[in-house]
Coordinates of C-alpha atoms in Angstrom, one line a residue:
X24 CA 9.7 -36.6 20.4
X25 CA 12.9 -35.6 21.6
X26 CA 14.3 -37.2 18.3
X27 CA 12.5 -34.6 15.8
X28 CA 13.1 -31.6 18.3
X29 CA 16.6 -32.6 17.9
X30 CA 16.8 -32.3 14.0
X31 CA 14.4 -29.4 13.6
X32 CA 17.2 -27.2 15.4
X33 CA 19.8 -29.1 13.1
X34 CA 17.5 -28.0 10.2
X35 CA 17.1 -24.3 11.5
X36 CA 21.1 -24.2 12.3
X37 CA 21.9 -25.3 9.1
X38 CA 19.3 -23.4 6.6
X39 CA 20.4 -20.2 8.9
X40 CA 24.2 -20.4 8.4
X41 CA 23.6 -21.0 4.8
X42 CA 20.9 -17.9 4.1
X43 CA 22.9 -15.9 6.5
X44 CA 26.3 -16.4 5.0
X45 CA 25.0 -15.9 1.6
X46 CA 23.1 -13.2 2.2
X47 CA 25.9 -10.9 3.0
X48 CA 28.4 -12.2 0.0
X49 CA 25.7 -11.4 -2.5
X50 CA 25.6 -7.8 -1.8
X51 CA 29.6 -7.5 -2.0
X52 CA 29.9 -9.7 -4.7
X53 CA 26.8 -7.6 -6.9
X54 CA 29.2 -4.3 -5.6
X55 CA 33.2 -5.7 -6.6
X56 CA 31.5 -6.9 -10.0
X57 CA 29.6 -3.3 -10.7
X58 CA 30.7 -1.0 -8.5
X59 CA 27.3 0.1 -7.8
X60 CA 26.0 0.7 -4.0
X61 CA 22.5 0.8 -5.5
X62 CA 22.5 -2.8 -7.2
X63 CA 23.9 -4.4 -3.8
X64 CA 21.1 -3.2 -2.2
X65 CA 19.0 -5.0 -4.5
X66 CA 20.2 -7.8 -3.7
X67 CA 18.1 -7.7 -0.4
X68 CA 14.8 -6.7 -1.6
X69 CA 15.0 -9.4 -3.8
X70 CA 15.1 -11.8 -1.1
X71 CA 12.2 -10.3 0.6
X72 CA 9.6 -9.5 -2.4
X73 CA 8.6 -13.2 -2.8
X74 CA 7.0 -13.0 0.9
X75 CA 4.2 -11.0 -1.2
X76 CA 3.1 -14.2 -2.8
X77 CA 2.7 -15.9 -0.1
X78 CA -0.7 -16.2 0.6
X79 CA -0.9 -18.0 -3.7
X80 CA 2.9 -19.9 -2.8
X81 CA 1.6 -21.4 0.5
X82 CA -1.5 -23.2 -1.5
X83 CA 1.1 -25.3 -2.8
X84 CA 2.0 -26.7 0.5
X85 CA -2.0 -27.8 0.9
X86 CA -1.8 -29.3 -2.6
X87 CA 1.2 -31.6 -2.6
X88 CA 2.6 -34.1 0.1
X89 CA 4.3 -31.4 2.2
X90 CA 7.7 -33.2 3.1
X91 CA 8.8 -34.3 0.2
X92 CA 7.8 -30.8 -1.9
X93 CA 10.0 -29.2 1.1
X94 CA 13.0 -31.7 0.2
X95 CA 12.1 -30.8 -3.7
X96 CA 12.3 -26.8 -2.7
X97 CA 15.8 -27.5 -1.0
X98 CA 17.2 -29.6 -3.5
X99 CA 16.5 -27.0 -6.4
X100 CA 17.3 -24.3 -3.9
X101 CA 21.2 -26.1 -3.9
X102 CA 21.5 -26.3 -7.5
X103 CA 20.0 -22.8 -8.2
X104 CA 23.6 -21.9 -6.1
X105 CA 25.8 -24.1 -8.1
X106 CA 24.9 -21.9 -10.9
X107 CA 26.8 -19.0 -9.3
X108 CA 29.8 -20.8 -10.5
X109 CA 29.5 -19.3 -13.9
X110 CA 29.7 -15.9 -12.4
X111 CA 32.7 -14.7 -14.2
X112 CA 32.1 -10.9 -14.4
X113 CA 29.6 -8.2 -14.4
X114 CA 28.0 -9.6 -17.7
X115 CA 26.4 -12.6 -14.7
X116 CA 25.5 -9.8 -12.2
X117 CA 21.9 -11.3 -13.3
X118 CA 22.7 -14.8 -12.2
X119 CA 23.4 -13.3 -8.7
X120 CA 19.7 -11.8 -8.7
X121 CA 18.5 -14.6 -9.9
X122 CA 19.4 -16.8 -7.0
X123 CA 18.4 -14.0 -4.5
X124 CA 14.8 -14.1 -5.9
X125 CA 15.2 -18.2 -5.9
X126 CA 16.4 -17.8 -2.2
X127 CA 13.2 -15.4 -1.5
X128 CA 10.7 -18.2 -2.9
X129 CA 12.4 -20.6 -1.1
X130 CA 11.9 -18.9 2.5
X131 CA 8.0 -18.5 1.9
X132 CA 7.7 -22.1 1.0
X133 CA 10.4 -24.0 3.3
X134 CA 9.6 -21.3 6.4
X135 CA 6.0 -22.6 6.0
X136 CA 6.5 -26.0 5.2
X137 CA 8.5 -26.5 8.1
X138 CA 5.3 -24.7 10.5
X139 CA 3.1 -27.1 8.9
X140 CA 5.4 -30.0 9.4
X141 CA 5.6 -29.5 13.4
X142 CA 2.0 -29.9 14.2
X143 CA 2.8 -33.6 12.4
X144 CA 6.4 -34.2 14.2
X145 CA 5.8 -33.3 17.9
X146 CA 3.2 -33.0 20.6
X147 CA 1.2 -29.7 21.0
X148 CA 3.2 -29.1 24.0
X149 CA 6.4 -28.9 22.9
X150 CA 6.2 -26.5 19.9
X151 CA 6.4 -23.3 21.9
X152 CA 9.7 -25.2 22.9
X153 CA 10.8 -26.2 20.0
X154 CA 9.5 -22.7 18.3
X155 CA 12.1 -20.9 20.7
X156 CA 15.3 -23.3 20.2
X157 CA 14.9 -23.0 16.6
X158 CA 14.2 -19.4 17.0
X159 CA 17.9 -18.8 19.0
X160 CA 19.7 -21.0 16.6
X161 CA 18.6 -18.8 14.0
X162 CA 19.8 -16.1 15.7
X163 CA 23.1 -17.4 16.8
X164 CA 23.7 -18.2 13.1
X165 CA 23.3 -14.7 12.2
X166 CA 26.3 -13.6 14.8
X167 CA 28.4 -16.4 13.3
X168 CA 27.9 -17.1 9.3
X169 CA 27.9 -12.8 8.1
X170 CA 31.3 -13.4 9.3
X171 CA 32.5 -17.0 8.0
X172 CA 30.8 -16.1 4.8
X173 CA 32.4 -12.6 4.1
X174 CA 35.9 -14.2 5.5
X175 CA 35.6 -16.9 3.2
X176 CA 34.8 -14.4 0.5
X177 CA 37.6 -12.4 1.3
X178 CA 40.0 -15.8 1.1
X179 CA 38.3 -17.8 -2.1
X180 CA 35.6 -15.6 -3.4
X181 CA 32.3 -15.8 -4.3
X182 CA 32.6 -19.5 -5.8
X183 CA 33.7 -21.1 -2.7
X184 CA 30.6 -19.2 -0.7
X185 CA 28.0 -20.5 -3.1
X186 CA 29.5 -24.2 -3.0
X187 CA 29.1 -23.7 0.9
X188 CA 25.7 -22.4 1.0
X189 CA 24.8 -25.2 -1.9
X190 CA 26.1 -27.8 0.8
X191 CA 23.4 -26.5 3.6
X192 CA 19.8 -27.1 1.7
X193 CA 21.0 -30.3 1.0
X194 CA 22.0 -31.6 4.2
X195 CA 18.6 -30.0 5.7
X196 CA 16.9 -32.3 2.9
X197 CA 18.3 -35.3 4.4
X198 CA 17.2 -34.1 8.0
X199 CA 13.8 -33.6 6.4
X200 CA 13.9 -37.5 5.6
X201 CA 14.9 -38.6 8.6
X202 CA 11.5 -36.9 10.7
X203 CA 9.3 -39.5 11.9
X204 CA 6.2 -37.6 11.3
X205 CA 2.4 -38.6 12.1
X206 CA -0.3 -38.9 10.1
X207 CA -2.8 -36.6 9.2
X208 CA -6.1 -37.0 8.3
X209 CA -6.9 -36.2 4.3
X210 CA -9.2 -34.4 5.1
X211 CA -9.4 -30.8 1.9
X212 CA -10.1 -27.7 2.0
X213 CA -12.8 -27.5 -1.2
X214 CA -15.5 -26.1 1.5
X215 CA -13.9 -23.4 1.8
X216 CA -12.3 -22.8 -1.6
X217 CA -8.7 -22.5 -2.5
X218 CA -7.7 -18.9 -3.0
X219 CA -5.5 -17.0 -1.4
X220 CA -8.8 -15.4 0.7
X221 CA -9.1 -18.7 2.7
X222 CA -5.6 -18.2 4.5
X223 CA -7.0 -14.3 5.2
X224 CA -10.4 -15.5 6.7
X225 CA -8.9 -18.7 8.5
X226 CA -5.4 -16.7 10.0
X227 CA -7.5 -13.9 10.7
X228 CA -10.9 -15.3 11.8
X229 CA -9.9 -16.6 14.9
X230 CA -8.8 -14.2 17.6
X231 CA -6.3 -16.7 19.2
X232 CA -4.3 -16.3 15.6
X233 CA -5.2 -13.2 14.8
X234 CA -4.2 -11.2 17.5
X235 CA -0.6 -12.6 17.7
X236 CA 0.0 -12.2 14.2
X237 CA -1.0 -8.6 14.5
X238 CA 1.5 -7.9 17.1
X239 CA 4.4 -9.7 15.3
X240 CA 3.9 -7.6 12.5
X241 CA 3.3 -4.3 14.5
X242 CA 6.9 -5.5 16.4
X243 CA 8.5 -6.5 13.1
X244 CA 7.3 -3.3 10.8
X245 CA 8.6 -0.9 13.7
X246 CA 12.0 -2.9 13.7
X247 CA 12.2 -1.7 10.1
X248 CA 11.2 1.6 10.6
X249 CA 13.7 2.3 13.1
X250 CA 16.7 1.2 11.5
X251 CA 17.7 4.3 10.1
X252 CA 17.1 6.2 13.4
X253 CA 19.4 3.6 15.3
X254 CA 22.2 4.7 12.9
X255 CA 21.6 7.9 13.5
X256 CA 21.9 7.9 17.1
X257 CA 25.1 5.8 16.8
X258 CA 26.7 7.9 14.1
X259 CA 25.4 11.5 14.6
X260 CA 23.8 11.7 18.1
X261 CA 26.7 10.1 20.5
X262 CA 29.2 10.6 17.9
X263 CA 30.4 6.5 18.0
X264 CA 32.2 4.7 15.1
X265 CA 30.3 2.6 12.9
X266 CA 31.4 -0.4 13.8
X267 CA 29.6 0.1 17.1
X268 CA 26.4 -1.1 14.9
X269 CA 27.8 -4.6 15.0
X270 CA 28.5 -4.2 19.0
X271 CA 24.6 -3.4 18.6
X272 CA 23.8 -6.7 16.4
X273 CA 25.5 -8.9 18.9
X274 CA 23.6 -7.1 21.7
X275 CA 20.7 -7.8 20.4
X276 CA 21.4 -11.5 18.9
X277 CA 22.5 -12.3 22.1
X278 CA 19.0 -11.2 23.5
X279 CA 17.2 -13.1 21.0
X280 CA 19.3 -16.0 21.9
X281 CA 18.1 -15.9 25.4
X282 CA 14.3 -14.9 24.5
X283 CA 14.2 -17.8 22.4
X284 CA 15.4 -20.5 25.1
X285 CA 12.9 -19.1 27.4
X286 CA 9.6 -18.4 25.5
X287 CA 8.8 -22.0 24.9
X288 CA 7.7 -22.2 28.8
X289 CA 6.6 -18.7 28.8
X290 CA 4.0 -19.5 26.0
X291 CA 3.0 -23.0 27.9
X292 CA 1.9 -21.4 30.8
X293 CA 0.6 -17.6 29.5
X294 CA -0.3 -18.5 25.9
X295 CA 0.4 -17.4 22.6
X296 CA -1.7 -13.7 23.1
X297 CA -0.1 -12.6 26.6
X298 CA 3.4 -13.9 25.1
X299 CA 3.0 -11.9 22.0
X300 CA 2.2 -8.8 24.5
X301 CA 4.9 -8.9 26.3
X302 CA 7.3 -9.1 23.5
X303 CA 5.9 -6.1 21.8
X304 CA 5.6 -4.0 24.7
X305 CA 9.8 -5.0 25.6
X306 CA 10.9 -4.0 21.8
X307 CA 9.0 -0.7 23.0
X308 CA 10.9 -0.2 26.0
X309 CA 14.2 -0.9 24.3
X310 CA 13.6 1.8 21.7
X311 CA 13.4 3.5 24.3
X312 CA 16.4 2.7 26.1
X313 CA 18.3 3.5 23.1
X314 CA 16.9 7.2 22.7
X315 CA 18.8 7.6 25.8
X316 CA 22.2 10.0 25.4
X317 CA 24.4 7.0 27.2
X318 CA 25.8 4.3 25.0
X319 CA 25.6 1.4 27.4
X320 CA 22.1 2.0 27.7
X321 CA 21.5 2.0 23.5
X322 CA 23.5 -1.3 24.4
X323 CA 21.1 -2.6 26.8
X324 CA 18.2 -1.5 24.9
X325 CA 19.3 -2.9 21.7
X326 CA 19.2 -6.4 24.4
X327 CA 15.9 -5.6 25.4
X328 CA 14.8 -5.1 22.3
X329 CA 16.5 -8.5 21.1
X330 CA 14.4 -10.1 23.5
X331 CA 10.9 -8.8 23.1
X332 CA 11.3 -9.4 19.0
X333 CA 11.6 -12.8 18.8
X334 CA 9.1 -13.7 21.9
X335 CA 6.4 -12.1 19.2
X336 CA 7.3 -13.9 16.4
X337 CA 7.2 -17.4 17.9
X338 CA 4.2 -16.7 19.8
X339 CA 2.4 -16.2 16.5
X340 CA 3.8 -19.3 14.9
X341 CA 2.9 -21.4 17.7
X342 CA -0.3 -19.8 17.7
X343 CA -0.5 -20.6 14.2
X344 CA 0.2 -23.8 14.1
X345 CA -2.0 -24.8 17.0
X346 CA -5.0 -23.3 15.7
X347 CA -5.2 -24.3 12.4
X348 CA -6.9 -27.0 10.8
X349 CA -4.0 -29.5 9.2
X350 CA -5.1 -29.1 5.7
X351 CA -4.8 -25.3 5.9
X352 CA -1.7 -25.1 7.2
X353 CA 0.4 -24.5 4.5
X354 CA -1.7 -21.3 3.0
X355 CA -2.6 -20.0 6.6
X356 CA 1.5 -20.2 7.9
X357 CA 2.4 -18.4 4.7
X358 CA 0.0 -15.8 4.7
X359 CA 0.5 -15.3 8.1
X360 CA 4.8 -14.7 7.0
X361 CA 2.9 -12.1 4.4
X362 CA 1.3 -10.4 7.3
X363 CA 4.4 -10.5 9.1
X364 CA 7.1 -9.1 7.3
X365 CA 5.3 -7.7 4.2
X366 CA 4.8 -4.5 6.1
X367 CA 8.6 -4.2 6.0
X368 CA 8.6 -3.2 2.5
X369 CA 6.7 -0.1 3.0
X370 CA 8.5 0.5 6.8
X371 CA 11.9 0.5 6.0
X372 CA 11.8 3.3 3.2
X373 CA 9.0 5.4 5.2
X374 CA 12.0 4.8 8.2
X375 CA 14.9 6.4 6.7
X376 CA 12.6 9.1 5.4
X377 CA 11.5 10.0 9.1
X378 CA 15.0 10.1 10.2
X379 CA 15.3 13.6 8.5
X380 CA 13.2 15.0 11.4
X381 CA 15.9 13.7 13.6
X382 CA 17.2 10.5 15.1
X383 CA 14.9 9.7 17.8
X384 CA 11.6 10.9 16.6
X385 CA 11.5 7.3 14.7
X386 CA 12.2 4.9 17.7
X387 CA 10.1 7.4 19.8
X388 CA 7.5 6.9 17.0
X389 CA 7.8 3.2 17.0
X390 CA 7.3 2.9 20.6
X391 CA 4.3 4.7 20.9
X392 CA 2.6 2.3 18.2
X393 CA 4.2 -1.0 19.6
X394 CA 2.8 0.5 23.5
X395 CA -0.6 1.1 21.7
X396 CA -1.1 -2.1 20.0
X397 CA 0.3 -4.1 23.1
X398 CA -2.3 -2.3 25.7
X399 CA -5.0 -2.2 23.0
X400 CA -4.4 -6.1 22.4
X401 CA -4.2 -6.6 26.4
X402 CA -7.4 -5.1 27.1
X403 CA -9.2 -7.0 24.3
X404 CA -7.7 -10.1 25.4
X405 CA -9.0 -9.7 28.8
X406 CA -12.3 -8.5 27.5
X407 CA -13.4 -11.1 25.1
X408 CA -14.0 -14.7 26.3
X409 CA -11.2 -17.6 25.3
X410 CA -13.5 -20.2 24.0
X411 CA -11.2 -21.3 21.0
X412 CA -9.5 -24.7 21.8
X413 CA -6.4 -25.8 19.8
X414 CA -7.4 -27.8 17.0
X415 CA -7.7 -31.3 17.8
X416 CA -5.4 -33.7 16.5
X417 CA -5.4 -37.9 15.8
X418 CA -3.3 -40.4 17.8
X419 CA 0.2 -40.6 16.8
X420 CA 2.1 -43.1 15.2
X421 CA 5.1 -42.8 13.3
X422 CA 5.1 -43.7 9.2
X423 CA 7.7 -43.3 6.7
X424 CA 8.1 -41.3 4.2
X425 CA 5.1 -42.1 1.6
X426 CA 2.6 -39.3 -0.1
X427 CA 0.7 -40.0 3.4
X428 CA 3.4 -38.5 5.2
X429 CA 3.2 -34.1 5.6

């Protein structure tokens, strides 16, 4: 349906300017109000500690109607925002750390709503498609709201940001009520109990799942643990100013942007598995490119890499969501986001640590593992028979908006 495919890339271009933009202006706001490098940084980890709990937050989302609890999350998510307005001084640094942990729940439960909502809005066809649109306007947010957000900052301060990012969840609410979704069968989960083990033994019991969400996180974690290297390289090793790290960034949005308009069709005639290959073998070879003593080719890389990231990601979330029984959804696509980018938490400190041995050991390091787990995964792939089918899935017809609808 053309007409959801539409607003799920409104939805992603919206929720993306709005994280992105606020994401930035909480760090410098937390560092004009305390002058403290240390508690900016917090900000961040804040934001990306709830993914933890995702495998207990995601049983909501098999509990409760699944569109409207997304709308609910949004809603509170835009008046959790509008309580940055009584950030006067540092005495309400807490208020700004509040929200960041209120944006971190928010991800888990809205990034796996929204995976469980596809299967219900589109064919099984188009969601490698759609996966990649959404995907690229991501992406392109990132290049465009860091900027409007810390200009805007710079212009009205950090009220005027939170009123804008307060604005976003609540327009992607009203998208949210405007998908015409189909319905599911009721069929629970009690068989198999409700715990946090069942999205382990369901994401991870299938091959055809668990394979792809094993190379996003080997792709994502090594992301992480090179990003101290790549400044490195820039700063010490070819002697460039640091604002060649945003020349980087674009590079390397710009490749996601094209990755993601082209994997949807990659995935529909390879599949999830070879997709996910691919992609974690090309973020090798552009941490390769960008050990290289030659700044176009750290440019180049850092495309290359840009590329290969995202084609692993949305292989495993279209991998996910075709292989996974409807009632499940909403613990298996969160625990799978645990699986994912949990490992960043320990990869980003164990990163900067290795960078002491120099600045290309890491990305060297990270290449190795990312060629490993994409030959490793290859040869298993070929080796093992494909008999998993997606799972199957009742006509469709289009109903409103009731308890029925997910």
């Amino acid at each position: 349906m053309r007409r959801n495919a539409g607003l799920f890339v409104a939805i992603s271009l919206l929720s993306g300017f709005g994280s992105s933009a606020m994401s930035v202006v909480a760090g410098i706001w937390i560092l004009d109000l305390t002058g403290s490098t240390s508690l900016a940084a917090l900000a961040g980890l804040c934001v990306y500690a709830p993914v933890l709990a995702g495998p207990w937050l995601g049983g909501l989302l098999d509990r409760a109607p699944r569109r409207p609890l997304v709308i609910a999350v949004n809603l509170m998510l835009a008046a959790a925002l509008l309580a940055l307005l009584a950030v006067r001084g540092p005495g309400q640094t807490w208020l700004i750390f509040a929200v960041s942990c209120a944006y971190g729940v928010s991800y888990v439960l809205i990034d796996a709503g929204e995976t469980a909502l596809l299967p219900s809005a589109l064919a099984p066809t188009e969601l490698g498609d759609v996966n990649g649109w959404r995907s690229s306007a991501q992406e392109g947010m990132k290049l465009v709201a860091p900027v409007a957000g810390a200009g805007l900052y710079a212009w009205r301060g950090g009220h005027a940001v939170a009123v804008l990012s307060a604005a976003a969840p609540v327009l992607v609410a009203t998208l949210y009520a405007l998908l015409r979704l189909s319905r599911t069968p009721a069929e629970r989960p009690t068989e198999r109990g409700d715990g946090p083990r069942t999205g382990l033994v369901v994401l991870f019991g299938k091959r055809a799942t668990g394979l792809p969400v094993v190379l996003a996180a080997v792709s994502i974690a090594m992301s992480g643990f090179t990003t101290a290297g790549i400044y490195a390289i820039v700063v010490t090793d070819l002697r460039l100013p640091t604002t060649f790290l945003g020349v980087l960034a674009g590079a390397q949005g710009a490749g996601s942007i094209l990755g993601g308009l082209i994997v949807g069709r990659l995935i529909a005639t390879r599949g999830p598995a070879a997709v996910g290959v691919v992609g974690t073998a090309l973020f090798a070879i552009g941490c390769l490119a960008r050990c290289l003593p030659w700044w176009p080719a750290t440019v180049v890389g850092a495309m290359v890499a840009g590329v290969g990231l995202p084609w692993t990601l949305v292989a495993a979330v279209t991998a996910v969501q075709t292989h996974t029984p409807s009632a499940l959804l909403g613990r298996v696509s969160a625990t799978a986001n645990t699986a994912m980018f949990g490992p960043l938490v320990v990869a980003i400190p164990l990163g900067s640590a290795a960078v002491h041995l120099g600045a290309r050991p890491p990305l060297m390091t990270a290449a190795a593992i990312c060629l490993t787990a994409a030959v490793v995964a290859s040869l298993h792939d070929r080796s093992t028979p494909y008999d998993e089918t997606p799972t199957a899935r009742p006509p469709r017809r289009s109903v409103g908006t009731g308890p029925a609808s997910r």
